[in-house]
Amino acid sequence: MHLEKRGAVSVAAGRDASINDMKPQQITQTIWSFATLKLPPEPGLMKRLSERAVQTMEEFQPSQIARLTWSFASLNLKPDQRLVKAMSDRAVTRPDGFKPDAIAEIFWSFAVLNIKMEPRLVAALASRAMSALSSYTGKKAAVTLWSVAKMGLWREFGLVHGLVQRILANPNALDPPDFGRVMWAISTLGIHAFSATLVDDLCNLAENKIHEFQAEDLASLVKGYALVEYHADSKHFSTLWKRTLVVLTNFQPESLSDYIWGHAMLEVSPEARVSAELINRSMSIMSLFKPNEISSILWGFAKLDFTLDPMQMSNISRCALNKMDTFMPGDVSRLTHAHGLLRLRPDSGLLDAIRARAVEIVKDFSHEELTNLLWGFSALSIEPDPALVSQAAIANRASSPRDRSPQKGKPEHTAISPQSKSRKSTTIKPAHK
């Protein structure tokens, strides 16, 4: 079926006009068709379409540029530099032609594809967005705010402030996935000070709409609470936990690790039944967990004082051992720190693997990661390898006094929290009409 659909689109492109004769509308429509069908086009065809787009870019309208970038992002295909520059050049000459939807789609597309947006394009689109803020729905404002945060455009303070105000004016327009993502953006941009009212409103609205939340939405919400340091009351969490049990079987490794991580950072332990079900769900799909998810969820279990029986610990240890050669410094550090919190020495096979992997990537550890790793070893009365001690001494000399080891020999929350969680975003996708 997929081959038939791909062929149909390709034939349609050839039937309407040869690629060399295509106009902007035909180019964008062809690539958009592949995107909506979720069918990556053949590389050769995409290259020819991209070349034709560059040749005709001066004829592109703002809406067509937005549709083109959206299509590339939806296909997870990064356009070549010539096309990116051509689109940017054209967009800068026509900023007034971009409507809120188009601006949101361009920001989103560049953010998803990790394309660095030229300052002149940022300035042009940001200026246009600010002049049209009154036309932004809460949903479009949320998409744009997430994108701005993803691209690290924190200097666009005027736009950021305006987007927050638009979301605040119409929070009911947000869908469940948007709640956690907006909070992630607030945390990433460091705008807690003037976003407190928005956070309060989002949390209250989330409780009213909790029956619409799916597993990944709940995980994103709890992670968002942790990132903005919002401590909801017990009634709110009780409502959230009830919904968790309803959608429990839909939780996947990433959403489980985010959900547990968020609770651990907030130091709020779910009710006993919820905790038990979360552990059981994690164990049933543990083989699917990635290294950062294994280390994060075990760290969360440890921080929340979850009780794991020997078989459950064995399951986690086996999965960690099987994937140890792909563990990054933060993963090794969190895994060791979690065992230290549990006062549970890893079995000999896993311990040997942790030590070997730590030495192998010793120069890649940050100061915080080394501090947490060595604390875990110390808590378990394990002698660290001399290479780790030596690297820690180098890191200590290089760090400023205020960044030295946390007090009482135990890392602070900021030191042990998974870095990938604190800055990781979940993609928010606008639907292109």
GROMACS .gro file of C-alpha atoms in nm:
model
  433
    1MET     CA    1   0.000   0.000   0.000
    2HIS     CA    2   0.281   0.243   0.090
    3LEU     CA    3   0.455   0.172  -0.239
    4GLU     CA    4   0.130   0.231  -0.426
    5LYS     CA    5   0.078   0.563  -0.250
    6ARG     CA    6   0.436   0.673  -0.309
    7GLY     CA    7   0.405   0.579  -0.673
    8ALA     CA    8   0.077   0.765  -0.704
    9VAL     CA    9   0.232   1.085  -0.572
   10SER     CA   10   0.538   1.047  -0.794
   11VAL     CA   11   0.326   0.979  -1.102
   12ALA     CA   12   0.103   1.275  -1.019
   13ALA     CA   13   0.409   1.498  -0.995
   14GLY     CA   14   0.531   1.382  -1.333
   15ARG     CA   15   0.187   1.400  -1.494
   16ASP     CA   16   0.112   1.755  -1.388
   17ALA     CA   17   0.440   1.889  -1.519
   18SER     CA   18   0.800   1.787  -1.548
   19ILE     CA   19   0.995   1.895  -1.243
   20ASN     CA   20   1.191   2.148  -1.447
   21ASP     CA   21   0.863   2.323  -1.532
   22MET     CA   22   0.707   2.308  -1.188
   23LYS     CA   23   0.575   2.621  -1.021
   24PRO     CA   24   0.593   2.685  -0.643
   25GLN     CA   25   0.239   2.559  -0.589
   26GLN     CA   26   0.316   2.226  -0.759
   27ILE     CA   27   0.645   2.184  -0.573
   28THR     CA   28   0.495   2.247  -0.231
   29GLN     CA   29   0.186   2.038  -0.304
   30THR     CA   30   0.398   1.739  -0.410
   31ILE     CA   31   0.622   1.744  -0.104
   32TRP     CA   32   0.324   1.819   0.123
   33SER     CA   33   0.147   1.511  -0.018
   34PHE     CA   34   0.437   1.289   0.083
   35ALA     CA   35   0.435   1.447   0.429
   36THR     CA   36   0.064   1.400   0.490
   37LEU     CA   37   0.089   1.038   0.371
   38LYS     CA   38   0.394   0.992   0.597
   39LEU     CA   39   0.588   0.850   0.301
   40PRO     CA   40   0.947   0.971   0.256
   41PRO     CA   41   1.002   1.037  -0.116
   42GLU     CA   42   1.289   0.882  -0.306
   43PRO     CA   43   1.613   1.077  -0.240
   44GLY     CA   44   1.662   1.151  -0.609
   45LEU     CA   45   1.313   1.295  -0.644
   46MET     CA   46   1.350   1.505  -0.330
   47LYS     CA   47   1.680   1.643  -0.453
   48ARG     CA   48   1.529   1.748  -0.786
   49LEU     CA   49   1.226   1.904  -0.617
   50SER     CA   50   1.455   2.095  -0.378
   51GLU     CA   51   1.669   2.222  -0.666
   52ARG     CA   52   1.358   2.341  -0.848
   53ALA     CA   53   1.238   2.513  -0.530
   54VAL     CA   54   1.565   2.705  -0.510
   55GLN     CA   55   1.534   2.807  -0.876
   56THR     CA   56   1.182   2.941  -0.829
   57MET     CA   57   1.204   3.072  -0.473
   58GLU     CA   58   1.152   3.433  -0.580
   59GLU     CA   59   0.801   3.329  -0.687
   60PHE     CA   60   0.711   3.161  -0.355
   61GLN     CA   61   0.441   3.316  -0.141
   62PRO     CA   62   0.476   3.322   0.241
   63SER     CA   63   0.213   3.050   0.283
   64GLN     CA   64   0.403   2.827   0.038
   65ILE     CA   65   0.731   2.875   0.224
   66ALA     CA   66   0.554   2.778   0.546
   67ARG     CA   67   0.400   2.471   0.384
   68LEU     CA   68   0.736   2.368   0.238
   69THR     CA   69   0.920   2.392   0.571
   70TRP     CA   70   0.635   2.212   0.749
   71SER     CA   71   0.652   1.929   0.497
   72PHE     CA   72   1.026   1.881   0.541
   73ALA     CA   73   0.990   1.880   0.920
   74SER     CA   74   0.699   1.636   0.910
   75LEU     CA   75   0.910   1.401   0.697
   76ASN     CA   76   1.204   1.457   0.935
   77LEU     CA   77   1.415   1.552   0.634
   78LYS     CA   78   1.651   1.846   0.669
   79PRO     CA   79   1.663   2.060   0.353
   80ASP     CA   80   2.009   2.133   0.212
   81GLN     CA   81   2.177   2.461   0.294
   82ARG     CA   82   2.101   2.615  -0.046
   83LEU     CA   83   1.729   2.566   0.004
   84VAL     CA   84   1.739   2.689   0.364
   85LYS     CA   85   1.919   3.005   0.255
   86ALA     CA   86   1.681   3.058  -0.037
   87MET     CA   87   1.376   3.022   0.187
   88SER     CA   88   1.529   3.253   0.447
   89ASP     CA   89   1.618   3.516   0.187
   90ARG     CA   90   1.269   3.507   0.043
   91ALA     CA   91   1.098   3.518   0.383
   92VAL     CA   92   1.297   3.822   0.490
   93THR     CA   93   1.172   4.013   0.186
   94ARG     CA   94   0.805   3.931   0.260
   95PRO     CA   95   0.763   3.931   0.641
   96ASP     CA   96   0.433   4.120   0.628
   97GLY     CA   97   0.281   3.841   0.421
   98PHE     CA   98   0.315   3.583   0.697
   99LYS     CA   99   0.006   3.507   0.901
  100PRO     CA  100   0.029   3.364   1.256
  101ASP     CA  101  -0.019   3.007   1.131
  102ALA     CA  102   0.267   3.042   0.884
  103ILE     CA  103   0.501   3.198   1.140
  104ALA     CA  104   0.423   2.920   1.389
  105GLU     CA  105   0.493   2.656   1.124
  106ILE     CA  106   0.827   2.805   1.019
  107PHE     CA  107   0.946   2.842   1.379
  108TRP     CA  108   0.829   2.488   1.454
  109SER     CA  109   0.993   2.340   1.145
  110PHE     CA  110   1.332   2.500   1.212
  111ALA     CA  111   1.313   2.391   1.577
  112VAL     CA  112   1.222   2.030   1.498
  113LEU     CA  113   1.496   1.996   1.237
  114ASN     CA  114   1.753   2.175   1.455
  115ILE     CA  115   1.823   2.428   1.183
  116LYS     CA  116   1.994   2.743   1.305
  117MET     CA  117   1.776   3.034   1.202
  118GLU     CA  118   1.965   3.336   1.071
  119PRO     CA  119   1.935   3.640   1.302
  120ARG     CA  120   1.782   3.849   1.023
  121LEU     CA  121   1.508   3.589   0.974
  122VAL     CA  122   1.447   3.566   1.348
  123ALA     CA  123   1.417   3.944   1.367
  124ALA     CA  124   1.182   3.963   1.069
  125LEU     CA  125   0.949   3.687   1.185
  126ALA     CA  126   0.956   3.797   1.549
  127SER     CA  127   0.866   4.154   1.448
  128ARG     CA  128   0.582   4.028   1.230
  129ALA     CA  129   0.458   3.795   1.503
  130MET     CA  130   0.452   4.075   1.760
  131SER     CA  131   0.254   4.299   1.527
  132ALA     CA  132  -0.002   4.022   1.481
  133LEU     CA  133  -0.019   3.886   1.837
  134SER     CA  134  -0.383   3.978   1.874
  135SER     CA  135  -0.461   3.722   1.602
  136TYR     CA  136  -0.279   3.438   1.778
  137THR     CA  137  -0.487   3.165   1.935
  138GLY     CA  138  -0.363   3.008   2.255
  139LYS     CA  139  -0.267   2.697   2.056
  140LYS     CA  140  -0.057   2.882   1.799
  141ALA     CA  141   0.106   3.086   2.074
  142ALA     CA  142   0.198   2.762   2.253
  143VAL     CA  143   0.351   2.614   1.936
  144THR     CA  144   0.554   2.929   1.876
  145LEU     CA  145   0.667   2.957   2.239
  146TRP     CA  146   0.786   2.595   2.238
  147SER     CA  147   0.972   2.653   1.912
  148VAL     CA  148   1.137   2.971   2.036
  149ALA     CA  149   1.253   2.785   2.348
  150LYS     CA  150   1.375   2.487   2.145
  151MET     CA  151   1.590   2.717   1.931
  152GLY     CA  152   1.722   2.902   2.235
  153LEU     CA  153   1.589   3.240   2.124
  154TRP     CA  154   1.566   3.372   2.479
  155ARG     CA  155   1.679   3.717   2.365
  156GLU     CA  156   1.345   3.766   2.188
  157PHE     CA  157   1.197   3.879   2.518
  158GLY     CA  158   0.924   4.094   2.366
  159LEU     CA  159   0.791   3.807   2.158
  160VAL     CA  160   0.818   3.562   2.447
  161HIS     CA  161   0.628   3.793   2.678
  162GLY     CA  162   0.360   3.850   2.416
  163LEU     CA  163   0.317   3.478   2.353
  164VAL     CA  164   0.278   3.410   2.725
  165GLN     CA  165   0.008   3.676   2.741
  166ARG     CA  166  -0.177   3.521   2.445
  167ILE     CA  167  -0.172   3.176   2.605
  168LEU     CA  168  -0.289   3.331   2.931
  169ALA     CA  169  -0.576   3.498   2.748
  170ASN     CA  170  -0.701   3.172   2.598
  171PRO     CA  171  -0.567   2.865   2.784
  172ASN     CA  172  -0.881   2.666   2.707
  173ALA     CA  173  -0.761   2.634   2.346
  174LEU     CA  174  -0.469   2.416   2.455
  175ASP     CA  175  -0.472   2.042   2.402
  176PRO     CA  176  -0.342   1.805   2.673
  177PRO     CA  177   0.005   1.767   2.515
  178ASP     CA  178   0.052   2.144   2.523
  179PHE     CA  179   0.046   2.182   2.902
  180GLY     CA  180   0.376   2.014   2.978
  181ARG     CA  181   0.540   2.161   2.669
  182VAL     CA  182   0.451   2.517   2.765
  183MET     CA  183   0.595   2.456   3.112
  184TRP     CA  184   0.908   2.311   2.952
  185ALA     CA  185   0.940   2.628   2.745
  186ILE     CA  186   0.894   2.848   3.054
  187SER     CA  187   1.168   2.656   3.233
  188THR     CA  188   1.405   2.651   2.934
  189LEU     CA  189   1.365   3.025   2.871
  190GLY     CA  190   1.398   3.105   3.241
  191ILE     CA  191   1.082   3.315   3.249
  192HIS     CA  192   0.928   3.185   3.572
  193ALA     CA  193   0.903   3.535   3.719
  194PHE     CA  194   0.639   3.670   3.481
  195SER     CA  195   0.482   3.332   3.402
  196ALA     CA  196   0.362   3.236   3.751
  197THR     CA  197   0.001   3.325   3.677
  198LEU     CA  198   0.008   3.122   3.356
  199VAL     CA  199   0.150   2.820   3.539
  200ASP     CA  200  -0.124   2.845   3.802
  201ASP     CA  201  -0.392   2.867   3.534
  202LEU     CA  202  -0.248   2.576   3.338
  203CYS     CA  203  -0.235   2.355   3.645
  204ASN     CA  204  -0.593   2.436   3.742
  205LEU     CA  205  -0.714   2.379   3.387
  206ALA     CA  206  -0.520   2.052   3.364
  207GLU     CA  207  -0.711   1.919   3.663
  208ASN     CA  208  -1.041   2.000   3.493
  209LYS     CA  209  -0.934   1.837   3.166
  210ILE     CA  210  -0.743   1.544   3.315
  211HIS     CA  211  -0.989   1.293   3.167
  212GLU     CA  212  -0.857   1.392   2.822
  213PHE     CA  213  -0.492   1.327   2.908
  214GLN     CA  214  -0.316   1.023   2.767
  215ALA     CA  215  -0.011   0.855   2.922
  216GLU     CA  216   0.250   1.072   2.751
  217ASP     CA  217   0.048   1.385   2.835
  218LEU     CA  218   0.047   1.294   3.204
  219ALA     CA  219   0.421   1.232   3.195
  220SER     CA  220   0.484   1.564   3.021
  221LEU     CA  221   0.260   1.740   3.273
  222VAL     CA  222   0.439   1.597   3.579
  223LYS     CA  223   0.778   1.670   3.424
  224GLY     CA  224   0.655   2.024   3.357
  225TYR     CA  225   0.554   2.066   3.721
  226ALA     CA  226   0.903   1.962   3.826
  227LEU     CA  227   1.077   2.193   3.579
  228VAL     CA  228   0.882   2.501   3.692
  229GLU     CA  229   0.890   2.380   4.055
  230TYR     CA  230   0.514   2.384   4.088
  231HIS     CA  231   0.385   2.194   4.389
  232ALA     CA  232   0.021   2.103   4.332
  233ASP     CA  233  -0.200   2.008   4.625
  234SER     CA  234  -0.288   1.651   4.720
  235LYS     CA  235  -0.631   1.671   4.555
  236HIS     CA  236  -0.471   1.757   4.223
  237PHE     CA  237  -0.228   1.466   4.244
  238SER     CA  238  -0.504   1.230   4.351
  239THR     CA  239  -0.696   1.321   4.034
  240LEU     CA  240  -0.382   1.276   3.826
  241TRP     CA  241  -0.310   0.933   3.978
  242LYS     CA  242  -0.662   0.811   3.910
  243ARG     CA  243  -0.618   0.901   3.545
  244THR     CA  244  -0.279   0.731   3.548
  245LEU     CA  245  -0.438   0.399   3.638
  246VAL     CA  246  -0.687   0.435   3.352
  247VAL     CA  247  -0.416   0.478   3.085
  248LEU     CA  248  -0.144   0.277   3.257
  249THR     CA  249  -0.099   0.019   2.980
  250ASN     CA  250  -0.027   0.298   2.732
  251PHE     CA  251   0.283   0.417   2.918
  252GLN     CA  252   0.605   0.360   2.723
  253PRO     CA  253   0.967   0.378   2.846
  254GLU     CA  254   1.012   0.751   2.783
  255SER     CA  255   0.681   0.851   2.941
  256LEU     CA  256   0.740   0.621   3.238
  257SER     CA  257   1.087   0.762   3.307
  258ASP     CA  258   0.958   1.121   3.269
  259TYR     CA  259   0.663   1.049   3.499
  260ILE     CA  260   0.877   0.893   3.771
  261TRP     CA  261   1.150   1.155   3.730
  262GLY     CA  262   0.898   1.436   3.773
  263HIS     CA  263   0.756   1.288   4.092
  264ALA     CA  264   1.106   1.231   4.229
  265MET     CA  265   1.212   1.590   4.163
  266LEU     CA  266   0.894   1.714   4.334
  267GLU     CA  267   0.948   1.463   4.616
  268VAL     CA  268   0.588   1.349   4.581
  269SER     CA  269   0.539   0.974   4.597
  270PRO     CA  270   0.227   0.831   4.425
  271GLU     CA  271  -0.023   0.632   4.626
  272ALA     CA  272   0.077   0.273   4.704
  273ARG     CA  273  -0.141   0.114   4.438
  274VAL     CA  274  -0.023   0.357   4.170
  275SER     CA  275   0.340   0.301   4.266
  276ALA     CA  276   0.299  -0.076   4.246
  277GLU     CA  277   0.131  -0.055   3.905
  278LEU     CA  278   0.401   0.179   3.773
  279ILE     CA  279   0.670  -0.066   3.881
  280ASN     CA  280   0.485  -0.358   3.721
  281ARG     CA  281   0.439  -0.167   3.395
  282SER     CA  282   0.808  -0.072   3.392
  283MET     CA  283   0.914  -0.430   3.447
  284SER     CA  284   0.691  -0.558   3.166
  285ILE     CA  285   0.863  -0.339   2.905
  286MET     CA  286   1.208  -0.296   3.064
  287SER     CA  287   1.381  -0.453   2.764
  288LEU     CA  288   1.263  -0.155   2.556
  289PHE     CA  289   1.423   0.106   2.783
  290LYS     CA  290   1.716   0.310   2.654
  291PRO     CA  291   2.019   0.370   2.879
  292ASN     CA  292   1.908   0.715   2.994
  293GLU     CA  293   1.560   0.579   3.068
  294ILE     CA  294   1.697   0.286   3.269
  295SER     CA  295   1.918   0.508   3.483
  296SER     CA  296   1.653   0.778   3.524
  297ILE     CA  297   1.374   0.548   3.631
  298LEU     CA  298   1.592   0.358   3.879
  299TRP     CA  299   1.708   0.691   4.022
  300GLY     CA  300   1.342   0.795   4.050
  301PHE     CA  301   1.245   0.470   4.218
  302ALA     CA  302   1.528   0.521   4.467
  303LYS     CA  303   1.439   0.884   4.543
  304LEU     CA  304   1.075   0.791   4.598
  305ASP     CA  305   1.164   0.494   4.821
  306PHE     CA  306   0.984   0.249   4.596
  307THR     CA  307   1.029  -0.110   4.711
  308LEU     CA  308   1.176  -0.334   4.442
  309ASP     CA  309   1.195  -0.707   4.494
  310PRO     CA  310   1.506  -0.909   4.390
  311MET     CA  311   1.348  -1.020   4.063
  312GLN     CA  312   1.264  -0.663   3.966
  313MET     CA  313   1.614  -0.543   4.047
  314SER     CA  314   1.754  -0.833   3.849
  315ASN     CA  315   1.542  -0.731   3.552
  316ILE     CA  316   1.675  -0.375   3.563
  317SER     CA  317   2.033  -0.492   3.614
  318ARG     CA  318   2.013  -0.734   3.322
  319CYS     CA  319   1.886  -0.465   3.086
  320ALA     CA  320   2.149  -0.218   3.206
  321LEU     CA  321   2.424  -0.474   3.159
  322ASN     CA  322   2.308  -0.560   2.807
  323LYS     CA  323   2.321  -0.193   2.704
  324MET     CA  324   2.618  -0.072   2.910
  325ASP     CA  325   2.837  -0.016   2.604
  326THR     CA  326   2.599   0.262   2.494
  327PHE     CA  327   2.567   0.430   2.836
  328MET     CA  328   2.672   0.795   2.839
  329PRO     CA  329   2.844   0.958   3.138
  330GLY     CA  330   2.516   1.086   3.283
  331ASP     CA  331   2.360   0.740   3.253
  332VAL     CA  332   2.650   0.571   3.434
  333SER     CA  333   2.647   0.842   3.701
  334ARG     CA  334   2.271   0.819   3.766
  335LEU     CA  335   2.271   0.440   3.770
  336THR     CA  336   2.552   0.430   4.026
  337HIS     CA  337   2.397   0.707   4.231
  338ALA     CA  338   2.063   0.523   4.234
  339HIS     CA  339   2.228   0.211   4.370
  340GLY     CA  340   2.391   0.428   4.634
  341LEU     CA  341   2.055   0.572   4.739
  342LEU     CA  342   1.913   0.221   4.760
  343ARG     CA  343   2.221   0.106   4.951
  344LEU     CA  344   2.215  -0.187   4.712
  345ARG     CA  345   2.545  -0.297   4.563
  346PRO     CA  346   2.513  -0.398   4.193
  347ASP     CA  347   2.583  -0.764   4.123
  348SER     CA  348   2.941  -0.837   4.023
  349GLY     CA  349   2.870  -0.848   3.649
  350LEU     CA  350   2.696  -0.512   3.641
  351LEU     CA  351   2.946  -0.352   3.878
  352ASP     CA  352   3.238  -0.462   3.661
  353ALA     CA  353   3.060  -0.324   3.355
  354ILE     CA  354   2.990   0.010   3.527
  355ARG     CA  355   3.351   0.045   3.633
  356ALA     CA  356   3.482  -0.047   3.289
  357ARG     CA  357   3.245   0.188   3.108
  358ALA     CA  358   3.321   0.473   3.348
  359VAL     CA  359   3.694   0.439   3.283
  360GLU     CA  360   3.637   0.409   2.909
  361ILE     CA  361   3.454   0.744   2.891
  362VAL     CA  362   3.618   0.910   3.192
  363LYS     CA  363   3.719   1.225   3.002
  364ASP     CA  364   3.360   1.287   2.894
  365PHE     CA  365   3.222   1.320   3.248
  366SER     CA  366   3.117   1.661   3.372
  367HIS     CA  367   3.216   1.768   3.721
  368GLU     CA  368   2.865   1.701   3.852
  369GLU     CA  369   2.850   1.359   3.690
  370LEU     CA  370   3.183   1.258   3.841
  371THR     CA  371   3.072   1.387   4.181
  372ASN     CA  372   2.758   1.175   4.170
  373LEU     CA  373   2.942   0.870   4.040
  374LEU     CA  374   3.201   0.884   4.318
  375TRP     CA  375   2.930   0.950   4.578
  376GLY     CA  376   2.753   0.634   4.463
  377PHE     CA  377   3.072   0.432   4.493
  378SER     CA  378   3.138   0.579   4.836
  379ALA     CA  379   2.787   0.503   4.960
  380LEU     CA  380   2.837   0.141   4.858
  381SER     CA  381   3.193   0.120   4.998
  382ILE     CA  382   3.330   0.055   4.650
  383GLU     CA  383   3.683   0.165   4.571
  384PRO     CA  384   3.676   0.379   4.254
  385ASP     CA  385   3.927   0.330   3.976
  386PRO     CA  386   4.230   0.561   4.007
  387ALA     CA  387   4.150   0.710   3.665
  388LEU     CA  388   3.815   0.837   3.798
  389VAL     CA  389   3.974   0.986   4.108
  390SER     CA  390   4.239   1.156   3.896
  391GLN     CA  391   3.979   1.299   3.657
  392ALA     CA  392   3.772   1.423   3.951
  393ALA     CA  393   4.076   1.606   4.089
  394ILE     CA  394   4.129   1.773   3.751
  395ALA     CA  395   3.761   1.870   3.737
  396ASN     CA  396   3.776   2.010   4.090
  397ARG     CA  397   4.071   2.231   4.002
  398ALA     CA  398   3.894   2.353   3.689
  399SER     CA  399   3.562   2.430   3.860
  400SER     CA  400   3.481   2.743   4.054
  401PRO     CA  401   3.446   2.720   4.434
  402ARG     CA  402   3.068   2.741   4.422
  403ASP     CA  403   3.055   2.446   4.182
  404ARG     CA  404   3.255   2.216   4.409
  405SER     CA  405   3.115   1.899   4.567
  406PRO     CA  406   2.771   1.937   4.731
  407GLN     CA  407   2.749   1.953   5.109
  408LYS     CA  408   2.740   1.645   5.327
  409GLY     CA  409   2.889   1.434   5.050
  410LYS     CA  410   2.553   1.397   4.878
  411PRO     CA  411   2.470   1.554   4.542
  412GLU     CA  412   2.197   1.812   4.527
  413HIS     CA  413   1.889   1.766   4.309
  414THR     CA  414   2.040   1.976   4.033
  415ALA     CA  415   2.344   1.753   4.030
  416ILE     CA  416   2.161   1.425   4.009
  417SER     CA  417   1.868   1.522   3.791
  418PRO     CA  418   1.902   1.379   3.442
  419GLN     CA  419   2.034   1.656   3.222
  420SER     CA  420   1.855   1.507   2.924
  421LYS     CA  421   1.530   1.548   3.113
  422SER     CA  422   1.581   1.905   3.221
  423ARG     CA  423   1.645   2.022   2.865
  424LYS     CA  424   1.473   1.756   2.666
  425SER     CA  425   1.166   1.860   2.479
  426THR     CA  426   0.877   1.673   2.340
  427THR     CA  427   0.792   1.772   1.989
  428ILE     CA  428   0.476   1.972   1.948
  429LYS     CA  429   0.336   1.954   1.597
  430PRO     CA  430   0.099   2.200   1.433
  431ALA     CA  431  -0.143   2.046   1.189
  432HIS     CA  432  -0.103   2.207   0.849
  433LYS     CA  433  -0.431   2.289   0.689
   0.00000   0.00000   0.00000
